[in-house]
Coordinates of C-alpha atoms in Angstrom, one line a residue:
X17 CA 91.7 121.9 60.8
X18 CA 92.4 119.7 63.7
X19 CA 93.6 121.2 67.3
X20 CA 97.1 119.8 66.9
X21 CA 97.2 120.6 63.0
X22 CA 95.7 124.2 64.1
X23 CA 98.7 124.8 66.8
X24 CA 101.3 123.3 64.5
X25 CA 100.5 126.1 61.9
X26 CA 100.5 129.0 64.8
X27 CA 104.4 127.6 65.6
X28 CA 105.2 127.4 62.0
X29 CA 104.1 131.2 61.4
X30 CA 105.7 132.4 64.9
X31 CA 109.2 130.7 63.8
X32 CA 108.7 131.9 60.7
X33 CA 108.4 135.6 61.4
X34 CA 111.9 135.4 63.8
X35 CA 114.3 135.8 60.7
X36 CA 115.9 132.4 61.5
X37 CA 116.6 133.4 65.1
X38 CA 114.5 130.3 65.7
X39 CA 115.5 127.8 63.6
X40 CA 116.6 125.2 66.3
X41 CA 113.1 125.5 67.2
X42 CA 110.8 122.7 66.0
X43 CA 107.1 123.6 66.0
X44 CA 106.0 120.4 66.3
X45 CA 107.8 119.6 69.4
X46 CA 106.3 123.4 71.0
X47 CA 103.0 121.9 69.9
X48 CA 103.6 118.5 71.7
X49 CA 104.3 120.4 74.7
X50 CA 101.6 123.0 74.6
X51 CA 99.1 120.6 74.4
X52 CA 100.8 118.6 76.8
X53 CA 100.3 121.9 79.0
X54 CA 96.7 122.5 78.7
X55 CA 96.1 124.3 82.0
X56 CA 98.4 127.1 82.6
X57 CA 97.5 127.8 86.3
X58 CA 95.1 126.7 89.4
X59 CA 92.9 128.9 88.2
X60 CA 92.6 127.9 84.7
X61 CA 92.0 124.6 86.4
X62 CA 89.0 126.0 88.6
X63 CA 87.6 128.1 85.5
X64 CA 87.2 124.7 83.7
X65 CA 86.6 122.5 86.3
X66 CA 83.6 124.6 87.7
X67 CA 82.1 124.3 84.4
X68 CA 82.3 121.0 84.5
X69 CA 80.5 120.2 87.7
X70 CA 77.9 123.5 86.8
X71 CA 76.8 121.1 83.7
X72 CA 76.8 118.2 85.8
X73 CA 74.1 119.8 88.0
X74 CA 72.3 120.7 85.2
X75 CA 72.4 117.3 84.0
X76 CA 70.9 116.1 87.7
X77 CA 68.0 118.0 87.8
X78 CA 66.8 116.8 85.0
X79 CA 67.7 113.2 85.3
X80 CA 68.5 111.7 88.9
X81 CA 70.4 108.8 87.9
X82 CA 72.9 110.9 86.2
X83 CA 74.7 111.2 90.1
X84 CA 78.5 112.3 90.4
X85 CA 81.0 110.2 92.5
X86 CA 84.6 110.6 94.3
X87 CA 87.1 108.9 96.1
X88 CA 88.8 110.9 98.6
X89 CA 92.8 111.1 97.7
X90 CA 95.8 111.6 100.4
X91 CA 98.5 112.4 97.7
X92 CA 98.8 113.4 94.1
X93 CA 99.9 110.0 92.9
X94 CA 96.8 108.2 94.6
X95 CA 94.4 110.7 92.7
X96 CA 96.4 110.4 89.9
X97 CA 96.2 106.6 89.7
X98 CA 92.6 106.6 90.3
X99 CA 92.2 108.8 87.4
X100 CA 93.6 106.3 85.1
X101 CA 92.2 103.5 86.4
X102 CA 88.6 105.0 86.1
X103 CA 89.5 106.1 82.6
X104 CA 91.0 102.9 81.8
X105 CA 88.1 101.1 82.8
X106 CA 85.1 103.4 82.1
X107 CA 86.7 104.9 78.9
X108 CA 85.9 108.6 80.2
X109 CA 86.3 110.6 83.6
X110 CA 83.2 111.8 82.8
X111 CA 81.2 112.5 86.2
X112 CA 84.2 111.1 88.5
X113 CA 85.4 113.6 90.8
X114 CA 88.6 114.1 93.3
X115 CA 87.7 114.7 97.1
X116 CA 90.1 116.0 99.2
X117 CA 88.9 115.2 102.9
X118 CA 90.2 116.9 105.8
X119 CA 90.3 113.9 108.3
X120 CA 93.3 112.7 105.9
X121 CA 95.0 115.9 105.6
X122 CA 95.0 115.5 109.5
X123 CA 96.1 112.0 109.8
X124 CA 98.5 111.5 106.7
X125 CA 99.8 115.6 105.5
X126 CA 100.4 117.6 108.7
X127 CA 104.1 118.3 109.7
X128 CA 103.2 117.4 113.4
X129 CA 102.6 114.0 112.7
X130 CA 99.1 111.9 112.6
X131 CA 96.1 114.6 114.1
X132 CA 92.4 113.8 114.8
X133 CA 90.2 115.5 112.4
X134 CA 89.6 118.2 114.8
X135 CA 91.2 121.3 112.2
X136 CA 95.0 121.0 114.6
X137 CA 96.5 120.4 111.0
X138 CA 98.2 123.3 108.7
X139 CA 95.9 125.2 106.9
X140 CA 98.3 125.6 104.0
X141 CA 98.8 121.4 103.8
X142 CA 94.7 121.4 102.3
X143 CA 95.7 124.0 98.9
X144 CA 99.4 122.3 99.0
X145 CA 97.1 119.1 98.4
X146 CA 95.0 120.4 95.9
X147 CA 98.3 122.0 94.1
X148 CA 99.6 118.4 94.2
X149 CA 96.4 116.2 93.2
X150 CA 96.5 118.7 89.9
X151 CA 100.0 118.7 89.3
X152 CA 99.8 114.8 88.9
X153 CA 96.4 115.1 87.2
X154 CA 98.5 117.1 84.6
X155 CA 101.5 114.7 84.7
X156 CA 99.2 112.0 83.6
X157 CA 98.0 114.1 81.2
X158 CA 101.3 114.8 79.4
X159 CA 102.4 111.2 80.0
X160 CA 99.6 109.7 78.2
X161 CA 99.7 112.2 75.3
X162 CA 103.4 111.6 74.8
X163 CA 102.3 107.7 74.5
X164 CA 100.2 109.0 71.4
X165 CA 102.5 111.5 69.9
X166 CA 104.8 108.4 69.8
X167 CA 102.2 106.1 68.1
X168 CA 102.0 109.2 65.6
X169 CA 105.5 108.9 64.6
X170 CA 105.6 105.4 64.3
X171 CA 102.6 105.7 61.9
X172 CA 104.6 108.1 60.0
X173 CA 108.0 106.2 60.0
X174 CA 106.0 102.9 58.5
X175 CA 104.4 105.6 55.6
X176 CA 100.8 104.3 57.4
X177 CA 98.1 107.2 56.9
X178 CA 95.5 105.7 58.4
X179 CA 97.6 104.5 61.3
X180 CA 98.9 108.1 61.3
X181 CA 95.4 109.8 61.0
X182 CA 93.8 107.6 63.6
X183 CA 96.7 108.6 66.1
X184 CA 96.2 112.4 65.3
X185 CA 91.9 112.0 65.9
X186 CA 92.7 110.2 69.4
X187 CA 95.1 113.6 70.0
X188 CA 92.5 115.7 69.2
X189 CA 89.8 114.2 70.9
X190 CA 92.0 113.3 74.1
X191 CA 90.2 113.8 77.4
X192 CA 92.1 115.1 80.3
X193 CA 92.3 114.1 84.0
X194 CA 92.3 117.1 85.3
X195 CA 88.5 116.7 87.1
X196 CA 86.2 118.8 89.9
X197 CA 87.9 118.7 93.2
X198 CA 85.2 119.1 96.0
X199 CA 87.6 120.3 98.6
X200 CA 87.7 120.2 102.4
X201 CA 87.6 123.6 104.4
X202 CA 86.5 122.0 107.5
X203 CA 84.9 124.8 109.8
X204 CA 87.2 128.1 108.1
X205 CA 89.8 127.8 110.2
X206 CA 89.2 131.0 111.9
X207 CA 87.0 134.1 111.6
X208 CA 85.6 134.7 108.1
X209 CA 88.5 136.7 107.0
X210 CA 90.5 133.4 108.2
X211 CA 88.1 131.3 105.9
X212 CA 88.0 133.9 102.8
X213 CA 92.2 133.7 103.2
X214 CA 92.2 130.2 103.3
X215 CA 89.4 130.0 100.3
X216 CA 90.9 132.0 98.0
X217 CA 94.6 129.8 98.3
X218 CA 92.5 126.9 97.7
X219 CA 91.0 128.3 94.5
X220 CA 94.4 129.5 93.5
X221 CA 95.2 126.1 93.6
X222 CA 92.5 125.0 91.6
X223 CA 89.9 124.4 94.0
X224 CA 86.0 124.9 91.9
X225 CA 84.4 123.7 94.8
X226 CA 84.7 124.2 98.6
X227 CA 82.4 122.5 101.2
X228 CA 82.5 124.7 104.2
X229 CA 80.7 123.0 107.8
X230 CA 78.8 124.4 110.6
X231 CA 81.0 123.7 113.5
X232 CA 83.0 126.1 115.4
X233 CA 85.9 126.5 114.0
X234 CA 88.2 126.1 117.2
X235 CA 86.3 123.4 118.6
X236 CA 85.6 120.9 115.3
X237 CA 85.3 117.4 115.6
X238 CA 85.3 114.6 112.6
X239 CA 81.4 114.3 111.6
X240 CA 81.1 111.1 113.2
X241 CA 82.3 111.7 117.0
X242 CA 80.8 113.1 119.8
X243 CA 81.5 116.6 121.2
X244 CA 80.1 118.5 117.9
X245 CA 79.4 122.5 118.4
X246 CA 77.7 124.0 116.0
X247 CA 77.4 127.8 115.3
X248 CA 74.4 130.3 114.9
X249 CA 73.5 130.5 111.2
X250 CA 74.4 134.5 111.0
X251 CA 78.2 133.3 111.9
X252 CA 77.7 130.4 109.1
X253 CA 76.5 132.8 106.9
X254 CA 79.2 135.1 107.0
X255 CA 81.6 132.6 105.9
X256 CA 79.4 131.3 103.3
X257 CA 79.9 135.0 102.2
X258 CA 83.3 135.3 102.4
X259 CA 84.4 131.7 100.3
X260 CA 81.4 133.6 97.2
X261 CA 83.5 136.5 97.7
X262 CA 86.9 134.8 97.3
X263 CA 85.8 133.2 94.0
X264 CA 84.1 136.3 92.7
X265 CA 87.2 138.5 93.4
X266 CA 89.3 135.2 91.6
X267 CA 87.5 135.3 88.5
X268 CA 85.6 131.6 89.4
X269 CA 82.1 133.0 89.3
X270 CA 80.4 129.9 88.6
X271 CA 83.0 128.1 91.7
X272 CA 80.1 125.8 94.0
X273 CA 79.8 125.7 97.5
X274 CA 78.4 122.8 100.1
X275 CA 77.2 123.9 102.6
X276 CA 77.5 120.7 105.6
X277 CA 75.5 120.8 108.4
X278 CA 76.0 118.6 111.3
X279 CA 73.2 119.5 113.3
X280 CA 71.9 115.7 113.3
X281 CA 74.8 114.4 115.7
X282 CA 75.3 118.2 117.2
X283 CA 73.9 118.3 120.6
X284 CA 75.9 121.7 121.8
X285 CA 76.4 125.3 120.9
X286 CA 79.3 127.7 122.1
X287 CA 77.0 131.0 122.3
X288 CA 73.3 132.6 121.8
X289 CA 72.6 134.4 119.2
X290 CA 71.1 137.8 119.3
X291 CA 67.8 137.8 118.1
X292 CA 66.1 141.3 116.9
X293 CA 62.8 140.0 116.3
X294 CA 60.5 136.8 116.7
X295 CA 61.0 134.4 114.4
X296 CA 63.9 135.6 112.7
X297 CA 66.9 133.1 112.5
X298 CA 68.6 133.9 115.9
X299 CA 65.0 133.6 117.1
X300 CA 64.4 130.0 115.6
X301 CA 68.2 128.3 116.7
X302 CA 67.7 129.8 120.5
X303 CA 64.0 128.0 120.3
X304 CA 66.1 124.8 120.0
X305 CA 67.9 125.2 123.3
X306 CA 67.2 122.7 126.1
X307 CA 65.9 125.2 129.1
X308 CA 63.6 125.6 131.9
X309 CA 61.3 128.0 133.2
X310 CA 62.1 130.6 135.3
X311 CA 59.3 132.2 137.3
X312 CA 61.2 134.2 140.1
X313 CA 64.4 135.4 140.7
X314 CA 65.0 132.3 143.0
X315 CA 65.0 130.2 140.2
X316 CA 68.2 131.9 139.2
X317 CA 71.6 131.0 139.8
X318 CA 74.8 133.6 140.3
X319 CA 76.0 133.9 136.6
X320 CA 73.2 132.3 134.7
X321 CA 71.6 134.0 131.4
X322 CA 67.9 134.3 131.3
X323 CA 66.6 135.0 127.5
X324 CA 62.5 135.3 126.7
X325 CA 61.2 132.8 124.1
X326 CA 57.3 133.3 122.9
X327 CA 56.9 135.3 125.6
X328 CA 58.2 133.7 128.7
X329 CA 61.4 133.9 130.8
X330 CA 63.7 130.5 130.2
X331 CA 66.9 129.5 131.7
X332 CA 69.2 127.7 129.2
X333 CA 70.9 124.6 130.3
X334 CA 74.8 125.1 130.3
X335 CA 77.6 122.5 130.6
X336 CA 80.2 123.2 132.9
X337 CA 82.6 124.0 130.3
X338 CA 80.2 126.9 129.3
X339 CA 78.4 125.5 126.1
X340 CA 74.6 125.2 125.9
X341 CA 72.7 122.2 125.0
X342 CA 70.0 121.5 122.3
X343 CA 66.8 119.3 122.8
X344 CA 67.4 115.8 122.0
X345 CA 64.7 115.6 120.0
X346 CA 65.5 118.6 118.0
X347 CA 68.2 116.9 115.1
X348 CA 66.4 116.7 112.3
X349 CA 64.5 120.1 112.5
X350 CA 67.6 122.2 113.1
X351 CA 69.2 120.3 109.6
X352 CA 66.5 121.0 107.9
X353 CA 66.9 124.8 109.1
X354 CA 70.2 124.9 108.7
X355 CA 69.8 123.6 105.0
X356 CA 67.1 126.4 104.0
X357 CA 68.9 129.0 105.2
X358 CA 72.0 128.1 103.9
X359 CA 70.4 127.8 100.1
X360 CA 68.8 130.7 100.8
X361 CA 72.7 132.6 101.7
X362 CA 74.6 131.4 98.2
X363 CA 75.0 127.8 98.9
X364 CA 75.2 125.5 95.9
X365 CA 75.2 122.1 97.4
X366 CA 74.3 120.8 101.0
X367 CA 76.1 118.0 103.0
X368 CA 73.6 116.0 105.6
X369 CA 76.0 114.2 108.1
X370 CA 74.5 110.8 109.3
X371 CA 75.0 108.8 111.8
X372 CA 74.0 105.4 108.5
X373 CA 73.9 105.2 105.5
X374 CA 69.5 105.2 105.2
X375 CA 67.8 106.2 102.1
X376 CA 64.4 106.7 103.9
X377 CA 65.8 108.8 106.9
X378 CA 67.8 111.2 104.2
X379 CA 65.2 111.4 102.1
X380 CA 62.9 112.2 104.7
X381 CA 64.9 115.4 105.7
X382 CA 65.6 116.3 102.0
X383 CA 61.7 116.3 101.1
X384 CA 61.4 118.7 104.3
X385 CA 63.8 121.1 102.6
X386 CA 62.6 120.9 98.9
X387 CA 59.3 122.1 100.1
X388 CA 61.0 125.5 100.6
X389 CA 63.9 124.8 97.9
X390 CA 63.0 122.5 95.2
X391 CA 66.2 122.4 93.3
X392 CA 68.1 121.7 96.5
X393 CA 70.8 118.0 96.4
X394 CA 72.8 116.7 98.4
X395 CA 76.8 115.5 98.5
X396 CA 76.4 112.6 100.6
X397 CA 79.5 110.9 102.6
X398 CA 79.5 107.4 102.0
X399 CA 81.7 107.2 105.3
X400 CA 84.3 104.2 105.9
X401 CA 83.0 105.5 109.7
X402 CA 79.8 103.6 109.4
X403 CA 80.0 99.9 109.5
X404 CA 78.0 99.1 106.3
X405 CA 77.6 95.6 106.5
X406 CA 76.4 95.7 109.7
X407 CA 74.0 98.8 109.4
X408 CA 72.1 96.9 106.2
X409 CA 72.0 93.2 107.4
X410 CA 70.2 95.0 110.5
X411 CA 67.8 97.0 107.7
X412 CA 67.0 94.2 106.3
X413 CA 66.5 92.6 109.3
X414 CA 64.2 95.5 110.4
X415 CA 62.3 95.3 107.2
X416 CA 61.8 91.6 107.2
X417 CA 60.5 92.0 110.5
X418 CA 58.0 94.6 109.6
X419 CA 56.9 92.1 106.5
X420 CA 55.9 89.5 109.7
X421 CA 58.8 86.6 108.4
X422 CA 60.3 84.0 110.1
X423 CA 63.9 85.3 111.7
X424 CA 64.7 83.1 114.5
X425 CA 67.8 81.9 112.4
X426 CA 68.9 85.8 113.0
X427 CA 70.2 87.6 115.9
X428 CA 70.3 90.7 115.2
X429 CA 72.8 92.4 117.5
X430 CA 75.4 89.8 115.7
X431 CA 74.1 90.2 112.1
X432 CA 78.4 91.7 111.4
X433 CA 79.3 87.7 112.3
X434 CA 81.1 85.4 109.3
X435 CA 78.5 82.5 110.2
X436 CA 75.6 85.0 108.7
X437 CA 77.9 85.9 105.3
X438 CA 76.1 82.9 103.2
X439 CA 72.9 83.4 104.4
X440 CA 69.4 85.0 102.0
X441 CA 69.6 88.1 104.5
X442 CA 73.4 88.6 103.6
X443 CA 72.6 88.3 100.4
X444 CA 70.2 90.9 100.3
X445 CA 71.8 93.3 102.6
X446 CA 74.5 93.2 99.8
X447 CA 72.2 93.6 96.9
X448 CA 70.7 97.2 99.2
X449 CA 74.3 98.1 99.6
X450 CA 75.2 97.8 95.7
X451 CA 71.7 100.3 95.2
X452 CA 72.6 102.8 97.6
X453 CA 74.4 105.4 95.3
X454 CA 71.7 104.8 92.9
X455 CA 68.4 104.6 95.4
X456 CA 70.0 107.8 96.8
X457 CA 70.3 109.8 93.7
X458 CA 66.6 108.8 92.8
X459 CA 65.1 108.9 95.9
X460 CA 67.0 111.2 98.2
X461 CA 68.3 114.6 96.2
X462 CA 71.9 113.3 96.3
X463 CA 73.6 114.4 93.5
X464 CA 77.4 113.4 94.7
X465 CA 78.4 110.1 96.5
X466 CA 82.3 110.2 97.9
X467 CA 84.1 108.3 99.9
X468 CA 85.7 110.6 102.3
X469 CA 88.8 107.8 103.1
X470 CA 88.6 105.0 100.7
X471 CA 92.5 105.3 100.0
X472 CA 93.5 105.7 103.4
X473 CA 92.2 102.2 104.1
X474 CA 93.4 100.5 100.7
X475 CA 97.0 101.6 101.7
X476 CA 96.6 99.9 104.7
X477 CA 94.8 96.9 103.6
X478 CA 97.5 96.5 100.6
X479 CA 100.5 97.2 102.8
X480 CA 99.2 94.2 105.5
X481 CA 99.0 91.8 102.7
X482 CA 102.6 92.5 101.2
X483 CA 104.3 92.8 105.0
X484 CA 102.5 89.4 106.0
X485 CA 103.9 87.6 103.0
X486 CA 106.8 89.0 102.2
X487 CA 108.6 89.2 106.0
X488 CA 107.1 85.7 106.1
X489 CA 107.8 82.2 104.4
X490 CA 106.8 83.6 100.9
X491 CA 109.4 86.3 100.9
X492 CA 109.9 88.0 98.1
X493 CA 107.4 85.4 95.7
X494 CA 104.8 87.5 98.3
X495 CA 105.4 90.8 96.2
X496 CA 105.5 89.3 92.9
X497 CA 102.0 87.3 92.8
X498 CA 100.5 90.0 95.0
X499 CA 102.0 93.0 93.4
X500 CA 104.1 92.6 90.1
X501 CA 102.2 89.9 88.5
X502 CA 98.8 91.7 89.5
X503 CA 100.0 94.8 87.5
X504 CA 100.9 93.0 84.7
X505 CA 98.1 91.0 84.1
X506 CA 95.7 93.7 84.5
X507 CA 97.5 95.9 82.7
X508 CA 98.5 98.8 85.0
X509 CA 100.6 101.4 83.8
X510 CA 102.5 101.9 87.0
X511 CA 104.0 98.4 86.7
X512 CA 106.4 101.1 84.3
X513 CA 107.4 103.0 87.4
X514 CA 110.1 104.9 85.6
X515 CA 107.5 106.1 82.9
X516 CA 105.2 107.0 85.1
X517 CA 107.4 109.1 87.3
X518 CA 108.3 110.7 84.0
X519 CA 111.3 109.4 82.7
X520 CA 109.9 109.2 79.0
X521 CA 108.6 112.5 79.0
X522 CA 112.1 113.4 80.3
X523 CA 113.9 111.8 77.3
X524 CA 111.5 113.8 74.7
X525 CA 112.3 117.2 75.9
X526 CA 116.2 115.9 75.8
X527 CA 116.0 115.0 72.5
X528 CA 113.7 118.3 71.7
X529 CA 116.3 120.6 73.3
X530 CA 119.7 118.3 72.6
X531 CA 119.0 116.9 69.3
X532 CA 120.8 113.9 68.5
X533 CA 123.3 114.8 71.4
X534 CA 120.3 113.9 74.0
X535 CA 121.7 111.7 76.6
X536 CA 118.2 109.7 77.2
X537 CA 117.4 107.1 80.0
X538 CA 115.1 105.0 77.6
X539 CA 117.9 102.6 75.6
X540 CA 118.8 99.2 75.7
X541 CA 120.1 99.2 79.1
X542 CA 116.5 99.8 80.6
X543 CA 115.7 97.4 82.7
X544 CA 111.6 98.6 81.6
X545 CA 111.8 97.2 78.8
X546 CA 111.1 93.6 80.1
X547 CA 107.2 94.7 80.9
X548 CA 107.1 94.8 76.8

């Protein structure tokens, strides 16, 4: 028995057993909507969606070019739309994910207005976000199911079984949108009881997968400025501990946790640890510090702290605002430290922030790390921060010049010009930027690619073109052969605003609860109908 002939026969015996109490009831109309309704909360939603992106892993580590992607999403009707699209276009959602960045929750959701990505934003705005992305994950979800359920009963009114039975297998087999969301917790917000508080309302939102960085929390700054201030891995730890703990005490066990480190562009810490032994962890972050050597008293300033690595007395450097400073050359060692221990402490996932997009240089640290945890992978930021034209016309640049050829036709400090977008080394740069997802995955342990603000530019880009035209001598021709024309002929479904906001989903419950006395908004009259 099918899934929709299976609930049809539960609503049949329930209405049944009422003693006609329930005959204005219609079980096939309760079973439209329950399977219209197939997540009940945000935690039915993280159950399944944890699941999902457990299997995915799986599916990783035994084949690398079976990578996961996202598009980071400011509002539930951006998500929502890509969801279509990708289904539209890919026939399945299969291993395309939701990411819900921070920086935009900054810059687009908080109630003071545009914020730097420095955690000034509302905590609650990041699970209001994730509540939202679902809720029109769901939407979509009912709205495309009611398209079907309509095909059904047009089958049935023309007496067309096959029609009719082919409609009822695309029920059953329907996937949903509802997809992994690898949500942004920035640094906690707080202590760990701040970040298990915060956690836990994310998860209740539906959240199966919280990437959690190694900043201090009160002093974070977006991955790719300066000023980062990273904390001692006990600290880090702790709040690794404390999102496990929220999922556990939630019901999510299998939820997934990245771990970002962003040691590589982290020159500064706020405090030094207290190490109980050599070359336990507090031991191996202090042996990072920039310092000197202090061999008398006189060498010691009013106020300054002293601490005794392998043996000797060193002075720390400290910044006049009180933070200490790493070695410069120190980077890569204190990520690959920082990835270790966190895998070591519950972490699922790790997050290497870059200063570019370079296959070699993340690979480089990732073999580092697999030496000591061979399952580890990576979700990797394809930023919008780096310049990526730029940063692979000057790799292959770099690499041409390694091979010995001819680049006087090159300059490389202007490689980002228009004159150079025709030329072989354009060409190429191009061809390495279409491979990167995929030379990543096989080459450098990265299991997700996102873009953390993809959407946050395409609104912009989008809303130039139509202001430029439209306010201009094309008026309004501007939005009809750059907007409504476009959504027509490639056959979006939000061309049918009104059905997408809901209005047919609106009429069916009319007519489910009304009956023939439904007042419904999709007649003659509807201007809709003109998209066919």
């Amino acid at each position: 028995m099918t899934r929709y002939q299976d609930t049809l026969t539960t609503f049949n015996q329930l209405r049944d057993q009422q003693g006609g109490k329930w005959d204005n009831i219609n079980p096939e109309y309760a079973t439209r909507m329950r399977l219209q309704n197939r997540f009940r909360t945000g935690l039915d939603i993280a159950r399944y969606t944890a699941g999902v992106m457990r299997r995915d892993m799986a599916e990783y580590d035994a084949d690398p070019s079976r990578y996961t992607q996202s598009l980071g999403c400011w509002h539930g009707f951006i998500g929502q739309q890509k969801m279509l699209a990708v289904k539209r276009h890919h026939g399945t959602t299969a291993k395309r994910y939701l990411y819900l960045s921070g920086w935009m929750v900054a810059a687009m959701r908080s109630q003071f207005g545009p914020l730097p990505d420095q955690s000034m934003h509302e905590k609650t705005a990041v699970p209001a976000l994730i509540e939202e992305l679902y809720t029109f994950l769901r939407q979509a979800d009912a709205r495309e199911l009611g398209h079907l359920f309509r095909e059904l009963d047009a089958a049935r009114a023309k007496g067309d079984e096959v029609a009719a039975k082919a409609a009822q297998e695309r029920i059953d087999s329907f996937e949903t949108h509802v997809v992994p969301i690898i949500a942004d917790i920035d640094a906690g917000f707080g202590n760990e009881e701040a970040t298990y508080l915060l956690a836990r309302r994310m998860i209740e939102a539906g959240a199966c997968c919280i990437q959690i960085e190694n900043q201090v929390s009160d002093a974070k700054q977006c991955g790719h400025q300066d000023g980062k201030v990273t904390v001692p891995h006990e600290d880090f730890i702790a709040k690794l501990n404390a999102v496990r703990y929220a999922f556990l005490e939630l019901g999510v066990e299998d939820g997934v946790i990245v771990a970002r480190t962003d040691s590589l562009g982290a020159g500064l810490t706020q405090k030094i640890p207290v190490s109980q032994e050599p070359g336990d962890l507090a031991w191996q972050y202090n042996s990072f510090l920039d310092t000197v050597p202090v061999s008398s008293a006189e060498d010691i300033d009013e106020g300054d702290t002293v601490i005794k690595i392998d043996g000797g007395l060193r002075k720390p450097l400290r910044l006049a605002n009180g933070l200490y400073r790493f070695r410069p050359d120190t980077g890569e060692d204190r990520v690959v430290l920082d990835c270790i221990t966190a895998l070591q402490n519950g972490a699922d996932l790790l997050w290497i922030e870059t200063e570019k997009p370079h296959v070699g240089q993340i690979a480089g640290m990732v073999e580092r790390i697999r030496e000591v945890m061979p399952d580890a992978k990576l979700v990797y930021n394809n930023s919008p921060s780096f310049n990526w034209t730029l940063n692979f016309r000057q790799q292959v640049f770099d690499a041409w010049e390694a091979e010995g050829k001819d680049l006087s036709a090159y300059d490389r400090s202007q490689l980002m010009s228009a004159e150079y977008d025709d030329t072989p080394l354009a060409e190429l740069a191009d061809e390495w930027t279409r491979d990167f997802q995929r030379k990543g995955s096989r080459e450098a342990g990265i299991f997700h690619h996102l873009i953390t603000l993809p959407t946050y530019h395409t609104a912009a880009l989008s809303t130039d073109n139509l202001a430029r035209g439209y306010f201009g001598e094309e008026g309004m021709l501007a939005y009809v052969t750059g907007v409504q024309r476009q959504e027509i002929r490639q056959g979006l479904a939000c061309v049918k605003h009104q059905d997408m906001a809901g209005s047919n989903l609106g009429d069916d419950h009319k007519e489910y609860f009304s009956g023939e006395g439904a007042l419904k908004a999709g007649g003659q009259a509807n201007t809709m109908n003109q998209f066919g």
